[in-house]
């Protein structure tokens, strides 16, 4: 009588299944964390673009007001669809005005910048973020 070799496979499937489930779960958790990170990056980039757009619109409109009456030292608010700005002409002489601007971009983001406008040259000569 010939002895047949018996392969015992009992208990083989469970460890393999557990290993596969572990790797699948690790992959899913990694993807979820990457998705969360990507969403945060998109939100920050969107906020940055809105802020830059608001800065350009604010500078353009403030310069337009200074062209009308360069001797007017004023504080005012301007409202846009992107956000709101508050500006103040803080210093200046007949040729140059220094303007401080505060941006309010929803939700609850605030930034400031300054620029100097030369009336004779009709251009912004200094910009500080």
XYZ file of C-alpha atoms in Angstrom:
129
model
C 0.000 0.000 0.000
C 1.263 3.328 -1.018
C 1.050 6.224 1.353
C -0.328 9.370 -0.166
C 1.013 12.632 1.042
C -1.718 14.631 2.599
C -1.512 18.413 2.413
C -3.142 19.984 5.354
C -4.717 23.249 4.325
C -6.765 23.777 7.408
C -6.171 27.230 8.802
C -4.595 28.596 5.607
C -7.475 30.695 4.271
C -8.100 32.814 7.390
C -4.584 34.313 7.685
C -4.457 35.069 3.949
C -7.864 36.727 4.145
C -6.812 38.787 7.149
C -3.664 39.949 5.372
C -5.663 40.933 2.283
C -8.219 42.807 4.406
C -5.396 44.609 6.221
C -3.775 45.795 2.977
C -7.128 46.805 1.483
C -8.033 48.769 4.642
C -4.628 50.464 4.694
C -5.065 51.477 1.057
C -8.563 52.883 1.704
C -7.360 54.859 4.751
C -4.457 56.262 2.752
C -6.801 57.373 -0.036
C -9.146 59.029 2.465
C -6.284 60.946 4.054
C -5.032 62.058 0.620
C -8.542 63.191 -0.339
C -8.798 65.246 2.852
C -5.412 66.812 2.171
C -6.338 67.580 -1.444
C -9.566 69.270 -0.348
C -7.662 71.445 2.117
C -5.176 72.452 -0.584
C -8.014 73.371 -2.956
C -9.705 75.474 -0.257
C -6.457 77.318 0.514
C -5.781 77.922 -3.173
C -9.317 79.230 -3.703
C -8.905 81.595 -0.761
C -5.563 82.784 -2.143
C -7.080 83.485 -5.568
C -10.000 85.387 -3.996
C -7.588 87.422 -1.879
C -5.405 88.333 -4.862
C -8.460 89.265 -6.926
C -9.750 91.442 -4.096
C -6.365 93.176 -3.720
C -6.276 94.077 -7.405
C -9.861 95.334 -7.446
C -9.289 97.369 -4.282
C -6.099 98.991 -5.573
C -7.770 99.846 -8.879
C -10.810 101.434 -7.217
C -8.787 103.327 -4.599
C -6.492 104.737 -7.282
C -9.569 105.746 -9.281
C -10.862 107.660 -6.234
C -7.480 109.314 -5.685
C -7.421 110.484 -9.299
C -10.722 112.280 -8.740
C -9.593 114.071 -5.568
C -5.917 113.489 -4.650
C -6.010 115.767 -1.607
C -8.820 113.818 0.018
C -7.542 111.948 3.067
C -10.207 109.392 3.772
C -11.276 106.161 5.341
C -13.879 104.082 3.566
C -15.245 100.592 2.968
C -15.753 98.971 -0.417
C -17.928 95.890 -0.854
C -17.388 93.308 -3.579
C -18.903 89.908 -4.271
C -15.621 88.276 -3.246
C -15.308 90.177 0.039
C -15.022 93.566 1.692
C -12.141 95.989 2.033
C -11.506 98.801 4.463
C -8.898 101.352 3.429
C -7.340 104.407 4.953
C -5.064 107.008 3.409
C -2.594 107.279 6.294
C 0.232 109.421 5.048
C 1.157 111.463 2.116
C 1.999 114.759 0.604
C 0.858 116.409 -2.605
C 2.703 113.929 -4.821
C 2.467 110.636 -2.968
C -0.189 108.897 -0.869
C 0.289 105.876 1.371
C -2.778 103.633 1.704
C -3.361 100.846 4.230
C -5.926 98.255 3.187
C -7.610 95.499 5.217
C -9.320 92.668 3.333
C -12.145 90.591 4.722
C -12.780 87.421 2.727
C -15.540 85.108 3.934
C -15.385 82.937 5.954
C -13.447 84.809 8.631
C -10.235 85.477 6.679
C -8.519 88.814 7.105
C -5.381 90.176 5.450
C -3.687 93.559 5.192
C -1.454 95.246 2.667
C -0.123 98.727 1.936
C 0.737 100.573 -1.188
C 2.008 103.995 -2.130
C 0.537 105.866 -5.064
C 2.392 108.634 -6.875
C -0.078 111.188 -8.197
C 2.290 112.839 -10.692
C 3.391 109.535 -12.240
C -0.153 108.118 -11.915
C 1.026 104.715 -10.749
C 1.578 102.574 -7.705
C 5.223 102.884 -6.746
C 5.420 100.609 -3.690
C 3.453 97.514 -2.690
C 3.861 95.709 0.653
C 1.898 92.547 1.485
